[in-house]
Each structure stands twice: as structure tokens, then as C-alpha cells.
Short mmCIF file of C-alpha atoms in Angstrom, two decimals:
data_model
loop_
_atom_site.label_atom_id
_atom_site.label_comp_id
_atom_site.label_asym_id
_atom_site.label_seq_id
_atom_site.Cartn_x
_atom_site.Cartn_y
_atom_site.Cartn_z
CA MET A 97 81.30 39.87 15.87
CA ASN A 98 80.74 43.11 17.29
CA GLU A 99 78.77 44.10 14.41
CA ASN A 100 76.67 41.16 14.81
CA ARG A 101 76.29 42.04 18.68
CA SER A 102 75.65 45.28 18.43
CA PHE A 103 72.68 44.13 15.24
CA PHE A 104 71.02 42.01 18.18
CA ASP A 105 71.44 44.25 20.52
CA ARG A 106 69.47 46.70 18.68
CA LEU A 107 66.98 44.27 17.79
CA ASN A 108 66.42 42.73 21.28
CA HIS A 109 65.83 46.83 22.63
CA TRP A 110 63.50 47.17 20.07
CA THR A 111 61.28 44.59 20.17
CA ARG A 112 61.43 45.39 23.97
CA THR A 113 60.59 49.25 23.21
CA SER A 114 58.63 49.36 20.21
CA ILE A 115 55.21 50.07 20.39
CA GLY A 116 53.63 49.44 17.44
CA LEU A 117 55.28 45.67 17.68
CA LYS A 118 53.45 44.97 21.09
CA ILE A 119 49.98 46.34 19.89
CA PHE A 120 50.61 43.92 16.82
CA ILE A 121 51.19 41.11 19.50
CA ILE A 122 48.56 42.06 21.47
CA GLY A 123 45.84 41.99 18.40
CA PHE A 124 47.44 38.87 17.50
CA LEU A 125 46.82 37.25 20.75
CA VAL A 126 43.41 38.68 20.61
CA LEU A 127 42.93 36.66 17.09
CA ILE A 128 44.57 33.31 18.15
CA LEU A 129 42.07 33.24 21.96
CA LEU A 130 39.28 33.38 19.30
CA ILE A 131 39.74 29.77 18.81
CA PRO A 132 38.88 28.46 22.41
CA VAL A 133 36.05 31.47 22.20
CA SER A 134 34.47 29.44 19.08
CA MET A 135 35.24 26.09 20.48
CA VAL A 136 33.13 27.58 23.79
CA GLU A 137 30.27 28.16 21.21
CA ASP A 138 30.36 24.71 19.64
CA LEU A 139 30.45 23.27 23.06
CA ILE A 140 27.07 25.67 23.98
CA TYR A 141 25.70 23.94 21.08
CA GLU A 142 26.37 21.18 22.24
CA ARG A 143 24.53 21.06 25.52
CA GLN A 144 21.65 22.88 23.76
CA GLN A 145 21.67 19.43 21.71
CA TYR A 146 21.86 17.33 24.76
CA GLN A 147 19.15 19.22 26.48
CA GLN A 148 16.89 19.14 23.40
CA ASN A 149 17.15 15.06 23.18
CA ALA A 150 16.40 14.83 26.64
CA ILE A 151 13.06 17.00 25.97
CA GLU A 152 12.45 14.73 22.71
CA GLU A 153 13.04 11.54 24.51
CA VAL A 154 10.73 12.33 27.67
CA SER A 155 8.02 14.05 25.34
CA SER A 156 7.90 10.72 23.08
CA LYS A 157 7.17 8.38 26.41
CA TRP A 158 4.76 11.57 27.72
CA GLY A 159 3.16 12.95 25.07
CA THR A 160 4.41 15.30 22.31
CA GLU A 161 3.17 18.80 21.34
CA GLN A 162 -0.64 18.30 20.65
CA THR A 163 -2.84 19.83 17.96
CA LEU A 164 -6.45 19.56 18.54
CA THR A 165 -8.35 19.38 15.35
CA GLY A 166 -11.69 18.84 15.24
CA LEU A 167 -14.85 18.32 15.46
CA ILE A 168 -15.42 17.21 11.56
CA LEU A 169 -18.57 15.30 9.78
CA SER A 170 -17.93 13.21 7.14
CA VAL A 171 -20.71 11.49 4.69
CA PRO A 172 -19.91 9.45 1.97
CA TYR A 173 -21.94 10.07 -1.71
CA TYR A 174 -21.71 8.24 -4.55
CA THR A 175 -21.16 10.02 -8.13
CA TYR A 176 -23.20 8.64 -11.31
CA ASN A 177 -21.18 8.81 -14.90
CA THR A 178 -22.02 7.02 -17.79
CA VAL A 179 -19.23 6.15 -20.31
CA LYS A 180 -19.61 4.38 -24.26
CA ASN A 181 -17.74 1.08 -24.72
CA ASP A 182 -16.30 0.28 -27.38
CA ASP A 183 -19.35 -1.73 -29.44
CA GLY A 184 -21.16 1.56 -28.64
CA SER A 185 -22.85 0.50 -25.52
CA GLU A 186 -23.65 2.22 -22.45
CA LYS A 187 -22.09 1.56 -19.09
CA LEU A 188 -22.78 3.43 -15.52
CA ILE A 189 -19.70 4.39 -13.37
CA LYS A 190 -20.43 4.52 -9.94
CA LYS A 191 -18.05 6.17 -7.76
CA LYS A 192 -17.45 6.72 -4.22
CA GLN A 193 -16.67 10.22 -2.46
CA VAL A 194 -16.68 11.83 0.85
CA ALA A 195 -18.06 15.62 1.50
CA HIS A 196 -17.00 17.22 4.63
CA PHE A 197 -18.66 19.28 6.91
CA LEU A 198 -17.55 21.54 9.20
CA PRO A 199 -19.50 22.24 12.85
CA ASP A 200 -21.48 25.70 12.88
CA GLN A 201 -20.53 26.23 16.58
CA LEU A 202 -17.43 25.00 17.99
CA ASN A 203 -16.80 25.50 22.08
CA ILE A 204 -13.61 24.08 23.82
CA SER A 205 -12.81 24.99 27.27
CA GLY A 206 -10.28 23.61 30.00
CA ASN A 207 -7.73 23.59 31.70
CA ILE A 208 -3.40 22.73 30.98
CA SER A 209 -1.84 21.22 34.00
CA PRO A 210 1.87 21.10 33.82
CA GLU A 211 4.57 19.81 35.46
CA LYS A 212 8.34 19.45 35.50
CA ARG A 213 10.02 15.93 34.98
CA TYR A 214 14.16 15.39 34.90
CA ARG A 215 16.09 13.58 32.49
CA GLY A 216 19.54 14.09 34.23
CA ILE A 217 20.49 17.11 34.55
CA TYR A 218 17.42 18.69 32.46
CA GLU A 219 13.95 20.15 33.37
CA VAL A 220 11.44 18.90 30.94
CA VAL A 221 7.66 20.69 31.22
CA VAL A 222 4.90 18.33 30.30
CA TYR A 223 1.23 18.80 31.05
CA ASN A 224 -2.05 16.80 31.39
CA SER A 225 -5.21 18.50 29.57
CA THR A 226 -8.43 17.97 30.53
CA LEU A 227 -10.81 19.67 27.93
CA LYS A 228 -14.77 20.08 27.11
CA ILE A 229 -15.41 20.51 23.93
CA SER A 230 -19.24 21.09 22.30
CA GLY A 231 -21.00 22.73 19.68
CA THR A 232 -23.59 21.77 16.77
CA PHE A 233 -23.82 20.73 13.14
CA GLU A 234 -26.57 22.37 11.49
CA LYS A 235 -27.52 20.04 8.33
CA PRO A 236 -25.20 18.90 5.74
CA ASN A 237 -26.36 21.16 2.48
CA PHE A 238 -25.37 18.94 -0.35
CA LYS A 239 -26.69 21.70 -2.77
CA LYS A 240 -24.03 24.32 -1.73
CA LEU A 241 -21.47 21.38 -3.28
CA ASN A 242 -23.54 20.91 -6.39
CA ILE A 243 -24.48 17.18 -5.18
CA GLU A 244 -27.75 15.49 -4.84
CA ALA A 245 -28.64 15.02 -1.28
CA SER A 246 -30.31 11.28 -2.21
CA ASN A 247 -27.14 10.19 -3.37
CA ALA A 248 -25.88 10.40 -0.20
CA THR A 249 -25.00 8.07 2.34
CA TRP A 250 -26.44 8.77 5.99
CA ASP A 251 -25.86 5.81 7.57
CA LYS A 252 -21.99 5.91 6.96
CA ALA A 253 -21.34 9.33 8.32
CA THR A 254 -18.37 9.72 10.48
CA ILE A 255 -17.29 12.34 13.23
CA SER A 256 -13.58 12.75 13.43
CA LEU A 257 -11.25 14.39 16.20
CA GLY A 258 -7.88 15.23 15.27
CA LEU A 259 -5.08 14.67 17.55
CA SER A 260 -1.23 14.72 17.10
CA ASP A 261 -0.05 11.98 19.42
CA LEU A 262 -2.95 9.45 20.41
CA ARG A 263 -0.45 7.57 22.86
CA SER A 264 -1.23 10.49 25.26
CA ILE A 265 -5.42 10.13 25.87
CA GLN A 266 -6.21 8.58 28.72
CA ASN A 267 -9.41 8.18 28.69
CA GLU A 268 -12.43 6.59 26.77
CA VAL A 269 -13.75 9.28 24.33
CA GLN A 270 -17.41 9.49 24.83
CA LEU A 271 -19.77 11.37 22.33
CA ASN A 272 -22.54 12.57 23.16
CA TRP A 273 -24.73 13.04 19.81
CA LEU A 274 -28.31 13.50 19.29
CA LYS A 275 -28.90 12.28 23.32
CA GLU A 276 -26.78 9.49 22.69
CA LYS A 277 -23.17 7.85 23.48
CA VAL A 278 -21.46 7.00 20.60
CA TYR A 279 -17.76 6.04 21.33
CA PHE A 280 -14.68 6.79 19.59
CA GLU A 281 -12.74 4.36 17.81
CA PRO A 282 -8.63 4.80 16.66
CA GLY A 283 -8.04 5.81 13.53
CA LEU A 284 -9.65 7.91 10.78
CA LYS A 285 -12.39 6.95 7.62
CA SER A 286 -10.50 9.33 5.70
CA ASN A 287 -7.17 11.52 5.84
CA ASP A 288 -8.45 14.78 3.61
CA VAL A 289 -8.25 16.67 6.74
CA VAL A 290 -6.03 15.87 9.31
CA GLN A 291 -3.35 12.60 9.51
CA SER A 292 -4.21 11.51 12.92
CA GLY A 293 -6.91 10.90 14.92
CA ILE A 294 -9.85 9.06 16.02
CA SER A 295 -13.27 8.49 14.19
CA ALA A 296 -16.87 7.00 15.54
CA ASN A 297 -20.21 6.51 12.95
CA VAL A 298 -22.67 8.57 14.09
CA LEU A 299 -26.90 8.61 13.40
CA THR A 300 -27.38 11.24 10.26
CA ASP A 301 -30.39 11.60 8.01
CA SER A 302 -31.58 14.37 5.30
CA VAL A 303 -34.59 15.50 8.31
CA THR A 304 -33.14 16.71 11.18
CA SER A 305 -32.18 20.50 11.54
CA SER A 306 -29.21 20.32 13.67
CA TYR A 307 -26.55 17.79 15.85
CA PRO A 308 -25.69 19.09 18.79
CA PHE A 309 -22.58 17.44 20.64
CA GLU A 310 -20.58 16.98 23.63
CA LEU A 311 -17.51 15.17 24.53
CA THR A 312 -14.94 15.53 27.05
CA LEU A 313 -10.89 14.63 25.89
CA GLU A 314 -8.24 13.79 28.73
CA PHE A 315 -4.84 13.84 26.84
CA ASN A 316 -1.31 14.21 27.96
CA GLY A 317 1.40 16.56 26.24
CA SER A 318 4.20 18.72 26.21
CA LYS A 319 5.95 21.93 25.06
CA GLY A 320 2.55 23.36 23.95
CA LEU A 321 -1.27 22.97 22.67
CA SER A 322 -2.56 24.23 19.73
CA PHE A 323 -6.30 24.24 18.17
CA THR A 324 -7.65 24.46 14.33
CA PRO A 325 -10.89 26.61 14.39
CA LEU A 326 -12.87 24.76 12.28
CA GLY A 327 -16.58 26.09 13.89
CA LYS A 328 -18.16 28.98 11.85
CA THR A 329 -17.64 30.50 15.51
CA THR A 330 -14.61 28.89 17.20
CA ILE A 331 -14.11 30.13 20.74
CA VAL A 332 -11.64 28.50 22.89
CA ASP A 333 -11.23 29.42 26.95
CA ILE A 334 -7.88 27.89 28.84
CA GLN A 335 -6.53 28.29 31.75
CA SER A 336 -3.64 26.85 33.71
CA ASN A 337 -1.43 27.43 36.61
CA TRP A 338 1.45 28.20 34.31
CA ALA A 339 3.09 31.69 34.79
CA GLU A 340 5.10 31.90 31.38
CA PRO A 341 2.96 31.27 28.44
CA SER A 342 3.95 31.77 25.19
CA PHE A 343 0.54 32.31 22.75
CA ASP A 344 1.79 32.08 19.02
CA GLY A 345 0.08 31.08 15.84
CA ALA A 346 -2.22 32.58 13.64
CA PHE A 347 -4.60 34.37 15.97
CA LEU A 348 -3.26 36.04 19.14
CA PRO A 349 -6.19 35.56 22.40
CA ASP A 350 -8.39 38.27 22.44
CA THR A 351 -8.24 38.92 25.98
CA ARG A 352 -5.81 37.10 28.03
CA GLU A 353 -5.14 37.48 32.05
CA VAL A 354 -1.25 36.49 32.85
CA THR A 355 0.00 36.57 37.12
CA GLN A 356 2.20 34.72 39.02
CA GLU A 357 -0.29 31.63 39.46
CA GLY A 358 -1.18 31.29 36.04
CA PHE A 359 -2.82 32.26 32.95
CA ASN A 360 -6.92 32.42 31.25
CA ALA A 361 -6.61 33.37 27.76
CA HIS A 362 -9.60 33.23 25.26
CA TRP A 363 -10.30 33.28 21.58
CA LYS A 364 -12.91 33.84 19.08
CA VAL A 365 -12.38 32.74 15.46
CA LEU A 366 -14.49 33.54 12.93
CA HIS A 367 -15.06 31.39 9.55
CA LEU A 368 -14.60 34.69 7.68
CA ASN A 369 -10.67 34.77 9.64
CA ARG A 370 -9.68 31.42 7.70
CA ASN A 371 -8.88 30.55 4.39
CA TYR A 372 -11.07 27.41 3.96
CA PRO A 373 -14.99 26.89 3.25
CA GLN A 374 -17.44 25.12 6.39
CA GLN A 375 -17.88 22.36 3.67
CA PHE A 376 -16.27 20.69 1.02
CA THR A 377 -14.97 18.16 -0.48
CA GLY A 378 -11.76 16.20 -1.14
CA GLY A 379 -8.53 16.91 0.49
CA ILE A 380 -8.16 21.06 2.43
CA GLN A 381 -4.92 22.58 4.20
CA VAL A 382 -6.52 23.33 7.62
CA ARG A 383 -2.45 23.56 9.58
CA PRO A 384 -2.32 27.45 8.92
CA SER A 385 -5.27 28.60 10.55
CA ASP A 386 -3.94 26.87 14.01
CA PHE A 387 -3.01 28.85 16.93
CA GLY A 388 -2.19 28.24 20.82
CA VAL A 389 -0.38 28.44 23.59
CA ARG A 390 3.78 26.89 24.11
CA LEU A 391 4.39 26.56 27.89
CA ILE A 392 8.11 28.34 27.78
CA MET A 393 10.90 27.60 30.49
CA PRO A 394 11.50 30.68 32.69
CA VAL A 395 15.12 30.18 32.26
CA ASP A 396 17.16 29.29 29.36
CA GLN A 397 20.71 29.54 30.39
CA TYR A 398 22.18 28.23 27.12
CA ARG A 399 20.41 31.19 25.22
CA LYS A 400 21.78 33.36 27.87
CA SER A 401 25.46 32.05 28.00
CA THR A 402 25.05 32.43 24.29
CA ARG A 403 24.79 36.21 24.34
CA SER A 404 27.45 36.54 26.72
CA VAL A 405 30.12 34.79 24.49
CA LYS A 406 29.28 37.47 22.03
CA TYR A 407 30.85 39.89 24.14
CA ALA A 408 33.94 37.75 24.74
CA VAL A 409 36.30 39.73 22.04
CA MET A 410 35.38 43.18 23.86
CA ILE A 411 35.91 41.63 27.32
CA ILE A 412 39.54 40.46 25.96
CA SER A 413 40.14 43.62 24.12
CA LEU A 414 39.14 46.03 27.13
CA THR A 415 41.29 43.77 29.50
CA PHE A 416 44.26 43.49 27.44
CA LEU A 417 43.62 47.40 27.11
CA ILE A 418 43.71 48.21 30.51
CA TYR A 419 47.32 46.15 30.57
CA PHE A 420 48.56 48.28 27.90
CA PHE A 421 48.24 51.60 29.15
CA SER A 422 49.36 50.34 32.32
CA GLN A 423 52.19 48.81 31.10
CA ILE A 424 52.56 52.34 29.31
CA LYS A 425 52.11 54.79 32.04
CA THR A 426 54.83 52.33 34.78
CA SER A 427 56.92 51.13 32.27
CA ILE A 428 56.05 47.30 33.53
CA ARG A 429 57.37 44.63 31.62
CA ILE A 430 54.28 42.42 30.45
CA HIS A 431 55.70 39.45 28.33
CA PRO A 432 53.40 38.07 25.58
CA ILE A 433 52.92 35.00 27.52
CA GLN A 434 51.45 36.80 30.43
CA TYR A 435 48.75 38.56 28.01
CA LEU A 436 47.96 34.83 26.63
CA ILE A 437 47.83 33.54 29.94
CA ILE A 438 45.20 36.21 31.28
CA GLY A 439 43.23 35.84 27.89
CA LEU A 440 42.93 31.97 28.48
CA ALA A 441 41.82 32.76 31.88
CA LEU A 442 39.02 35.17 30.82
CA CYS A 443 37.85 32.42 28.03
CA LEU A 444 37.77 30.16 30.78
CA PHE A 445 34.92 32.13 32.48
CA PHE A 446 32.05 31.01 29.57
CA THR A 447 33.09 27.70 30.55
CA LEU A 448 32.37 27.86 34.21
CA LEU A 449 29.56 30.20 33.35
CA ILE A 450 28.04 27.13 31.20
CA ALA A 451 28.53 24.21 33.70
CA LEU A 452 27.48 26.52 36.57
CA SER A 453 24.13 27.65 35.32
CA GLU A 454 23.34 24.11 34.26
CA HIS A 455 23.11 23.21 38.13
CA MET A 456 22.12 27.23 39.56
CA SER A 457 20.20 30.14 38.24
CA PHE A 458 21.67 32.10 35.70
CA TYR A 459 22.49 35.36 38.26
CA LEU A 460 24.00 32.76 40.28
CA ALA A 461 26.20 30.94 37.88
CA TYR A 462 27.20 34.53 36.28
CA PHE A 463 28.28 35.85 39.75
CA THR A 464 30.31 33.34 40.57
CA GLY A 465 32.03 32.36 37.78
CA SER A 466 32.68 36.34 37.12
CA ILE A 467 34.02 36.75 40.68
CA SER A 468 36.23 33.52 40.57
CA ILE A 469 38.12 34.91 37.31
CA VAL A 470 38.33 38.33 38.75
CA VAL A 471 40.21 37.19 41.93
CA LEU A 472 42.15 35.03 39.29
CA ILE A 473 43.36 38.09 37.19
CA THR A 474 43.66 39.99 39.83
CA SER A 475 45.87 37.57 42.20
CA TYR A 476 48.41 36.87 39.00
CA SER A 477 48.25 40.57 38.16
CA TYR A 478 49.49 41.64 41.65
CA PHE A 479 52.80 39.54 40.69
CA ILE A 480 53.25 41.22 37.52
CA PHE A 481 52.61 45.05 38.80
CA LYS A 482 54.07 44.54 42.27
CA ASN A 483 51.37 47.65 42.82
CA SER A 484 48.79 47.25 45.20
CA LEU A 485 47.05 49.85 44.24
CA LEU A 486 47.22 49.41 40.36
CA THR A 487 45.97 45.78 41.13
CA LYS A 488 42.83 47.16 42.98
CA VAL A 489 41.80 49.66 40.45
CA LEU A 490 42.30 46.68 37.67
CA ALA A 491 39.91 44.73 39.60
CA GLY A 492 37.68 47.65 40.17
CA LEU A 493 37.61 48.16 36.28
CA LEU A 494 36.93 44.23 35.45
CA VAL A 495 33.97 43.97 37.88
CA MET A 496 32.75 47.18 36.08
CA LEU A 497 32.98 45.06 33.18
CA TYR A 498 31.64 41.80 34.15
CA GLY A 499 28.76 44.20 35.20
CA PHE A 500 28.11 45.64 32.73
CA ILE A 501 28.24 42.84 30.31
CA TYR A 502 25.38 40.58 33.06
CA ILE A 503 23.19 44.13 32.09
CA ILE A 504 23.38 44.08 28.47
CA ILE A 505 22.52 40.35 28.54
CA GLN A 506 19.33 41.02 31.51
CA LEU A 507 18.24 43.80 28.59
CA GLN A 508 17.54 42.17 25.92
CA ASP A 509 15.49 44.99 24.25
CA TYR A 510 17.91 47.78 25.14
CA SER A 511 21.41 46.09 24.58
CA LEU A 512 22.09 48.01 21.73
CA LEU A 513 21.52 51.09 22.80
CA ILE A 514 22.59 50.67 26.04
CA GLY A 515 25.65 48.74 24.52
CA SER A 516 26.23 51.93 21.66
CA VAL A 517 26.32 54.34 24.64
CA ALA A 518 29.01 52.48 26.79
CA LEU A 519 31.23 52.10 23.85
CA PHE A 520 31.28 55.49 22.83
CA VAL A 521 31.92 56.07 26.89
CA ILE A 522 34.95 53.60 26.50
CA LEU A 523 36.19 55.05 23.84
CA GLY A 524 36.15 58.59 25.15
CA PHE A 525 37.93 57.40 28.04
CA ILE A 526 40.46 55.67 26.26
CA MET A 527 41.09 59.46 24.26
CA TYR A 528 41.44 60.99 27.47
CA MET A 529 43.81 58.44 29.03
CA SER A 530 46.00 59.00 25.86
CA ARG A 531 45.78 62.51 25.26
CA ASN A 532 49.55 63.32 26.70
CA ILE A 533 51.15 60.21 25.74
CA ASP A 534 53.66 60.99 23.31
CA TRP A 535 53.56 57.62 21.02
CA TYR A 536 56.86 58.14 19.22
CA ASN A 537 58.87 59.07 22.29
CA ILE A 538 58.32 56.25 24.21
CA GLY A 539 60.50 53.75 23.04
CA ASN A 540 63.41 56.47 23.21
CA ASP A 541 62.82 57.30 26.93
CA SER A 542 63.17 53.63 27.74
#
């Protein structure tokens, strides 16, 4: 009986004094806390999906992201082939095809007027755009396509204008063509180039040397606006009062000016800059040459929250390390359950950050969430340490830690550099603090 009690006494003493066991338990708790951290990441993804659904819902009713493609002059023509019948007689086969011609000059100018709409707590950026489109078509040259001009049906020529979402068109689209007014009708006579758009029958002949055109298009959209450079020379001038544009696509603006009041952007694209000709028959891919502008939101709280969660393991580990060294230096006994409670409080910070950032700026949400957690942990730690000075030191270190994480989140381009230097400094500080600790005799001293 005494031997059993002696064994349990030694076991109890070892569990209370073993540094190796404490380190193992702390490491195990850090791994356990990765479970709520992963749940926070799932929560961020879920909230992002809710936001995306809200954007899609508003966009589907107002107007989706728009791509303007046009104008395209299409002229039908006939080919004739002679085939022999089984009896040796010949039969003439007549087949209708379409030749497409792109404008020699294409000018697009106008403005984008954005506004914010709300679906629940989510903010969605939509816009109204008014564009003036003008330019000229050169007389179709069928010889370059190895087609007899006499086989063309000039009176069946059509003009096509591609637009991604036709529901958003706000006015009758009137085309000034050869000093005459022509109205567009919904749908396309040919889907060789674009799949969605409007078209109009126009007068052409084999005599006129060029066809000037002009039209005004007013439509709604969301997220962004793109253009397809179909002209031999395509010039696009866009202005807006949106101060956070993102220019993307195959071509960036030649000149741009972005201020707090909005932006102006100018593109000039030549036919040599893209990989399709000015005249062709059959289908062709033109979308790879698209370019334009996206109206991005100034603040994406979910992206920043995701970046902050990536540092969760570092926050938990460093906080536990502070408690561990406090325990070693002062012989304070901290139970694993107390470590676990503190770790759960640290995980709660990220949930607070997500919830608060949906209703206020990310800066204010981060400040409110971090201060709340620091006060909570500091208050709890005071009853563990029973030492006001040690509690104040802990509070100061936690404030520095959360401040450091915020700086890393804000300075995205330099986050790796700053993070690496900071970790180097922290490791050096740990080495300095533990330089005089006799790890083998800590348990014996207890």
C-alpha cells in the first residue's frame, strides 16, 4: 500500500514539475486549437459566399458585368459548286455564307456612373454608363477573301453590336449610317463573332468607299466594363467618379489619371496588337483581346480577415510562450485547462473581427475586437498571476502582438519581410530570456 502511494506521489510530483510534460501539453493544446481556427476559416468562406450571392442577386436584376463588342458589318454572299449526279448530269449547288468586316476606325467615349446598392448587410457596386460610339467602315473588299464581289447580297447587309446583358439597355439604340437613321433590333443574324447582342439592316453597295457611323448607348452594369478592340484603330476614353478602379484585360490604358474624385483612362489599340484579321468568314474568337476596368470595393473585410487568421497559430503560440516563461520564472502553477480557456479566447477574437467588420470599418473592428480580447485575457490572468506588475507586462505584450499583426495585414507587399524580421527578433528575445534557465534542475528546485 505504501509502495503504491509512493509511486503515485512521485507520479504526481513529476506531472507538476516536469518541464517536458508542460511543453508537450502546451504543444498538444495548440494543435487542438487548430480545430476552432479552421472553423473560423470556414465561417469566413461562408460569409464570402453570402456576399457573393448578394452581389449576383443584385447584378441579375440591375445588370451583370458588361462586355461591349462591335461594331461588325456582315454581308451575306453565295458560293456556287457544280456536282455530278449518278446519271452523269451536272447540278449547280448554291450555298449562302456570311463575310464579316471590322471597322477601320472605332472610337468609344463616355462615362461610368457608379452607385452603391444594399442587399441585407452587404454592399454592391452597380453603374450606369452612357457611351458614344463612332467610326467608319471601309468598303468591303471581297478580293482579300477570294470571293467574287458580284456574289455578295449588298441589300442584306447587317450591323451587329455585342453586349453581354441586353436586359440592361436603357434607351432605343439609333444608328446614324450614311446620314440615315437606323434602329437596332434584338438578336443577331449571325453568331460567328458574338453570342449576345443587337443588330440592324443597313444599306451598302459596291460603290460607296466608306461608311461612317455613330450611335449612343445607355445601359446598366455591375462590377466592370470591358471592350473588344475590333477597329483597325480602336480608341477608348472612359471617365468616372469611382476612385478605386482596377484596369485589367489584354491591354492597360496608355494614359490614366486616378484621384479621389474619380479616374480618366485612355486606350489606343491597333489591329496589329491582336490576333485576328479585319475581314473573315465563319467563326472567330475575339474575346482574348478584351480590356477594360473593374470597379473594386475599397475595403474587402473578408480578405483581410482571412489574412489575419493565417497568423492565429503564431498568436496562440506566442501567448502560450509568455505564460510558460511566466510560469518558469515565478513558479506560478498554470493548469492546462487555463491554457485552453486562454486559447479559446484568442480564437474568439477572429469571430469578433468577422462579425464587427461587417458593420464597421476593418480598422475599427480590429481595434474593438483586439482590445476586448486583451481586456478579457488580462482580467483572467490577474487571478492566475496574483501580481499586478506581471499582469501589466502581459497586457503590454498582447497589445504589441495584435498591433504587429495589424501592421502585417495592412502592409501586404512587405508582410513577408516584416514578419521574418519580427520573428527573428522574437526568437532572439526568447533566447535572451531563457539564457540562464537551468532546464534540468527546474523540477528539482520545485
